[in-house]
Amino acid sequence: MTEKIDSVDLKILKILQEDAKKTTKEVANILNLTASPVYERIRRLEKKGYIKKYVALLDKKLTNNPITALCMVSLRYHNEGFIDTFDKQIRALPEVQECYHMAGKVDFFLKINVQSLDAYHEFVRLKLSKIDNIGVLESYFVLKEIFHTTEYHLES
Amino acid sequence: MTEKIDSVDLKILKILQEDAKKTTKEVANILNLTASPVYERIRRLEKKGYIKKYVALLDKKLTNNPITALCMVSLRYHNEGFIDTFDKQIRALPEVQECYHMAGKVDFFLKINVQSLDAYHEFVRLKLSKIDNIGVLESYFVLKEIFHTTEYHLES
DNA sequence: CGTGAAAACTGTGAGTC
DNA sequence: GACTCACAGTTTTCACG
């Protein structure tokens, strides 16, 4: 069903996850091919879901989101309904960039970007804490973003 | 120096951070403009650093990175040299997708993607713990990625 | 910001190995 | 099955008004 991809596909993925603006022609040149097979391979990788989407990455500070907070959330009750509800409510918050359901004491892990510490205060006060069933809520602030990539390690 | 961007620029950023494959023509249609001004605005947003890069987002599982771990690192000593060294060494690890220097007890926060728990074990054993000056190292595992976007909340 | 035109790219069909 | 080649239709890029 999901046949494995070959080494050419892998190279295409490596190139595109680093620079999606490379044209099929440029990719073809790197791989010593012509544009057509590369074009078809990319279409296939998109259709099979290897490539999920193409996005522009923006500057955090210039777009007025200099503050990044990491937030650990524990729910009070843990039945299925509450977890799904949390899921739906958290997706609706545009300040939240990542949300993971965790193994261990903490239930959810959030990464949040806002314009100021005041804004974070308001975010917690007016939005996060309004979500039902939140027990413990612990926030940690980023002093400096050392490193951030959307690339995965591609091997085999 | 860095003049503010206007509401048209902001709309362009919103569109492109959601779908970088939209053509200037499509963007122009949405904004009731022609392609040229949109083209020039995008160039300017790139040059001024609002748009950092264009990337393809890949599927974590299909690319053999189903395991995500969050890892808190505390250094033993905290002089400048050690922090810079940690910075350099951590960038060299392709499994690490995000690294933040934190305020508080924990010094660094890492997000790591690997193909298996065994691979994570090896990653810690052979790579992370080889970095000088690491004191405490605590790992948390993601059960389920609820939500993950590269988009920022754009306002004003 | 719009017009318009040249250059480059995309996407597809026909044919090769 | 994957490739090369050829080509029409789009898009990009940019000078000019």
XYZ file of C-alpha atoms (C1' of nucleotides) in Angstrom:
346
model
C 0.000 0.000 0.000
C 2.427 2.642 1.121
C 5.361 1.486 -0.947
C 8.649 2.749 0.294
C 10.209 5.761 -1.323
C 13.596 5.512 -2.964
C 16.761 7.513 -2.520
C 15.803 10.036 -5.193
C 12.552 10.805 -3.383
C 14.502 11.179 -0.180
C 16.836 13.681 -1.763
C 13.873 15.648 -3.076
C 12.376 15.754 0.416
C 15.650 16.942 1.893
C 15.875 19.740 -0.628
C 12.272 20.893 -0.266
C 12.104 20.825 3.521
C 15.084 23.142 3.446
C 13.920 25.390 0.619
C 10.473 25.003 -0.860
C 11.128 27.716 -3.439
C 13.552 25.552 -5.383
C 11.943 24.988 -8.772
C 11.515 21.503 -10.179
C 14.144 22.462 -12.689
C 16.674 23.371 -10.014
C 15.949 20.162 -8.142
C 16.291 18.241 -11.384
C 19.693 19.784 -12.012
C 20.930 18.832 -8.572
C 19.798 15.258 -9.174
C 20.979 15.091 -12.791
C 17.476 14.560 -14.108
C 15.035 16.516 -16.228
C 12.082 18.378 -14.824
C 9.328 15.870 -15.695
C 10.276 12.950 -13.451
C 11.017 15.336 -10.609
C 7.671 16.997 -11.138
C 5.883 13.668 -10.962
C 7.799 12.524 -7.917
C 6.945 15.695 -6.044
C 3.245 15.290 -6.922
C 3.393 11.721 -5.667
C 5.106 12.734 -2.436
C 2.387 15.318 -1.886
C -0.406 12.876 -2.643
C 0.987 10.168 -0.404
C 1.276 12.673 2.418
C 5.048 12.835 2.752
C 4.798 16.542 2.005
C 2.000 17.995 4.093
C 2.139 21.614 3.096
C 4.294 24.488 1.975
C 4.620 27.460 4.271
C 6.510 30.716 4.691
C 8.351 30.957 8.000
C 8.059 34.427 9.485
C 10.226 36.318 11.907
C 8.949 36.056 15.466
C 10.092 39.480 16.623
C 9.164 41.425 13.506
C 5.687 39.952 13.610
C 5.270 41.082 17.188
C 5.570 37.769 18.975
C 8.864 38.121 20.826
C 7.813 36.239 23.942
C 7.762 32.463 23.879
C 6.421 30.549 26.850
C 6.337 26.832 27.461
C 3.438 25.741 29.568
C 2.699 22.448 31.285
C -0.929 21.664 31.928
C -2.394 18.940 34.098
C -6.093 18.203 33.990
C -8.132 17.561 37.075
C -10.113 14.660 35.622
C -8.966 12.316 32.901
C -11.892 10.769 31.124
C -12.022 10.751 27.350
C -14.510 13.559 27.031
C -12.365 15.997 28.948
C -9.307 15.259 26.871
C -11.212 15.784 23.633
C -12.694 18.999 24.943
C -9.280 20.285 25.880
C -8.088 19.372 22.407
C -10.839 21.369 20.730
C -10.520 24.400 22.955
C -6.762 24.633 22.674
C -6.831 24.553 18.872
C -8.959 27.650 18.879
C -6.242 29.742 20.509
C -4.034 31.424 17.899
C -1.275 32.099 20.448
C -0.678 28.354 20.824
C 1.767 27.005 18.281
C 2.282 23.489 19.566
C 0.312 21.224 21.864
C 1.324 17.723 22.882
C -0.394 15.119 24.987
C 2.336 13.838 27.258
C 3.202 10.650 29.048
C 3.750 11.189 32.746
C 2.581 13.576 35.403
C 1.972 16.495 33.071
C -0.918 15.980 30.654
C -0.299 18.620 28.014
C 2.622 20.629 26.903
C 2.054 23.939 25.115
C 4.274 26.354 23.252
C 2.850 29.838 23.194
C 3.955 33.013 21.400
C 2.773 36.439 22.452
C 3.843 40.064 22.143
C 4.653 40.747 25.787
C 4.591 39.376 29.293
C 1.445 41.407 29.848
C -0.129 39.700 26.875
C 0.847 36.340 28.330
C -0.740 37.286 31.608
C -3.934 38.173 29.770
C -3.729 35.017 27.691
C -3.593 32.852 30.799
C -6.187 34.893 32.664
C -8.744 35.216 29.885
C -8.191 32.183 27.712
C -6.195 29.307 29.190
C -7.716 29.362 32.632
C -11.196 29.571 31.101
C -10.789 26.074 29.724
C -12.664 23.573 31.858
C -10.965 21.074 34.026
C -7.462 22.514 34.166
C -5.711 21.512 37.370
C -2.088 22.586 37.492
C -0.621 25.106 35.091
C 3.101 25.841 35.082
C 4.743 28.401 32.782
C 8.386 28.668 31.748
C 9.803 31.502 29.696
C 12.278 31.370 26.874
C 15.229 33.703 27.326
C 16.679 33.019 23.921
C 15.745 30.864 20.985
C 18.966 29.015 20.307
C 17.796 26.982 17.407
C 14.554 26.206 15.634
C 14.014 24.197 12.473
C 11.061 22.475 10.836
C 13.317 19.889 9.221
C 13.332 16.247 10.162
C 16.357 14.017 10.112
C 15.916 11.992 6.912
C 17.659 8.684 6.705
C 17.323 5.394 4.825
C 14.701 52.431 9.685
C 12.356 49.487 9.927
C 9.189 51.238 8.827
C 6.071 49.486 9.906
C 4.227 47.317 7.461
C 0.665 48.123 6.473
C -2.473 46.041 6.519
C -1.944 44.762 2.976
C 1.480 43.420 3.918
C -0.044 41.816 6.950
C -2.639 40.051 4.817
C 0.077 38.819 2.500
C 2.009 37.398 5.452
C -1.090 35.660 6.738
C -1.705 34.039 3.382
C 1.872 32.920 2.831
C 2.502 31.528 6.289
C -0.515 29.348 5.694
C 0.223 28.382 2.090
C 3.456 29.409 0.472
C 2.416 27.906 -2.863
C -0.177 30.564 -3.522
C 0.942 32.437 -6.621
C 1.339 36.200 -6.564
C -1.637 36.255 -8.882
C -3.829 34.337 -6.463
C -2.742 36.569 -3.615
C -3.414 39.605 -5.776
C -6.931 38.375 -6.517
C -7.691 37.892 -2.838
C -6.517 41.438 -2.151
C -8.106 42.985 -5.249
C -4.782 44.043 -6.659
C -2.680 43.130 -9.662
C 0.354 40.904 -9.500
C 3.031 43.603 -9.634
C 2.438 45.388 -6.340
C 1.991 42.063 -4.596
C 5.185 40.844 -6.156
C 7.066 43.895 -4.928
C 5.597 43.702 -1.449
C 6.599 40.068 -1.089
C 10.146 40.871 -2.236
C 10.279 43.653 0.324
C 8.951 41.427 3.104
C 11.634 38.897 2.267
C 14.387 41.480 2.170
C 13.362 43.086 5.428
C 13.339 39.707 7.104
C 9.625 39.343 7.799
C 9.680 36.219 5.665
C 12.676 34.149 6.693
C 12.317 31.194 4.394
C 9.961 28.925 2.514
C 9.840 25.289 3.514
C 7.944 22.080 2.869
C 6.525 20.529 6.026
C 6.937 16.775 6.002
C 5.043 14.021 7.756
C 6.733 12.941 10.945
C 5.668 9.313 10.819
C 6.174 8.742 7.108
C 9.674 10.150 7.370
C 10.498 7.738 10.149
C 10.474 10.101 13.091
C 7.412 8.980 15.051
C 8.872 9.553 18.509
C 9.007 13.064 19.904
C 10.733 13.709 23.195
C 10.982 16.912 25.169
C 14.132 17.186 27.174
C 15.145 19.579 29.933
C 18.851 20.127 30.386
C 20.638 21.837 33.247
C 24.296 22.644 32.988
C 26.729 22.092 35.822
C 28.583 25.382 35.376
C 27.171 28.554 33.933
C 29.904 30.738 32.551
C 29.586 32.217 29.079
C 31.938 29.814 27.414
C 29.973 26.780 28.479
C 26.715 28.187 27.232
C 28.201 29.002 23.834
C 29.756 25.566 23.629
C 26.450 23.931 24.378
C 24.872 26.090 21.681
C 27.355 24.952 19.064
C 27.227 21.299 19.969
C 23.461 21.111 20.072
C 23.060 22.641 16.613
C 25.102 19.835 15.171
C 22.552 17.201 16.196
C 20.007 16.607 13.414
C 17.566 14.945 15.815
C 17.095 18.239 17.677
C 14.402 20.410 16.160
C 14.133 23.145 18.759
C 16.421 24.387 21.487
C 15.618 27.210 23.892
C 17.652 28.832 26.608
C 15.240 29.075 29.517
C 14.670 31.312 32.488
C 14.531 29.362 35.731
C 15.998 26.191 37.104
C 16.240 24.407 33.777
C 18.818 25.863 31.416
C 17.821 24.427 28.067
C 14.729 22.933 26.603
C 15.001 20.592 23.633
C 12.525 19.021 21.259
C 13.861 15.866 19.704
C 12.479 13.603 16.960
C 13.691 10.053 16.474
C 12.514 6.821 14.915
C 12.131 4.767 18.079
C 12.653 4.670 21.812
C 15.785 2.662 21.174
C 17.024 5.418 18.907
C 16.310 7.931 21.656
C 18.268 5.835 24.100
C 21.195 5.814 21.703
C 20.803 9.522 21.038
C 21.108 10.305 24.739
C 23.845 7.789 25.346
C 26.050 8.616 22.357
C 25.314 12.237 21.610
C 23.594 14.274 24.301
C 25.505 12.937 27.259
C 28.755 13.414 25.376
C 28.273 17.161 25.502
C 30.448 18.684 28.200
C 29.078 20.127 31.352
C 25.584 18.656 31.339
C 24.241 18.294 34.865
C 20.638 17.166 34.974
C 18.831 15.718 31.970
C 15.129 14.959 32.140
C 13.153 13.458 29.247
C 9.407 13.522 28.638
C 7.710 11.662 25.837
C 4.906 12.813 23.595
C 1.971 10.410 23.461
C 0.158 12.302 20.788
C 0.774 15.446 18.821
C -2.458 17.334 19.303
C -1.614 20.367 17.303
C 1.415 21.848 15.579
C 1.615 24.922 13.395
C 4.375 27.204 12.204
C 2.017 30.166 11.999
C 2.208 33.170 14.254
C -0.730 35.166 15.446
C -0.616 38.284 13.256
C -2.265 41.398 14.559
C -2.060 45.163 14.097
C -0.420 50.955 -8.253
C -1.518 49.239 -13.175
C -0.018 47.782 -17.996
C 2.337 44.973 -20.825
C 6.042 42.074 -22.517
C 10.169 38.954 -22.146
C 12.008 35.134 -19.689
C 11.311 31.258 -16.918
C 8.601 27.648 -15.105
C 4.726 24.234 -14.901
C 2.301 20.513 -16.398
C 1.256 17.153 -19.929
C 1.467 14.183 -23.955
C 4.280 11.327 -27.140
C 7.894 8.438 -27.527
C 12.522 5.815 -25.722
C 15.038 2.407 -23.007
C 8.377 2.003 -14.704
C 11.011 5.693 -15.060
C 13.126 8.684 -18.214
C 13.911 12.364 -22.135
C 12.011 15.596 -25.231
C 8.902 19.007 -26.937
C 5.456 22.435 -26.259
C 1.359 25.175 -24.780
C -0.271 27.675 -21.014
C 1.002 30.211 -16.702
C 3.587 32.672 -13.828
C 7.429 35.540 -12.670
C 9.938 39.533 -13.184
C 10.554 44.172 -14.331
C 10.631 48.602 -17.161
C 7.546 52.214 -17.727
C 3.548 55.320 -17.157
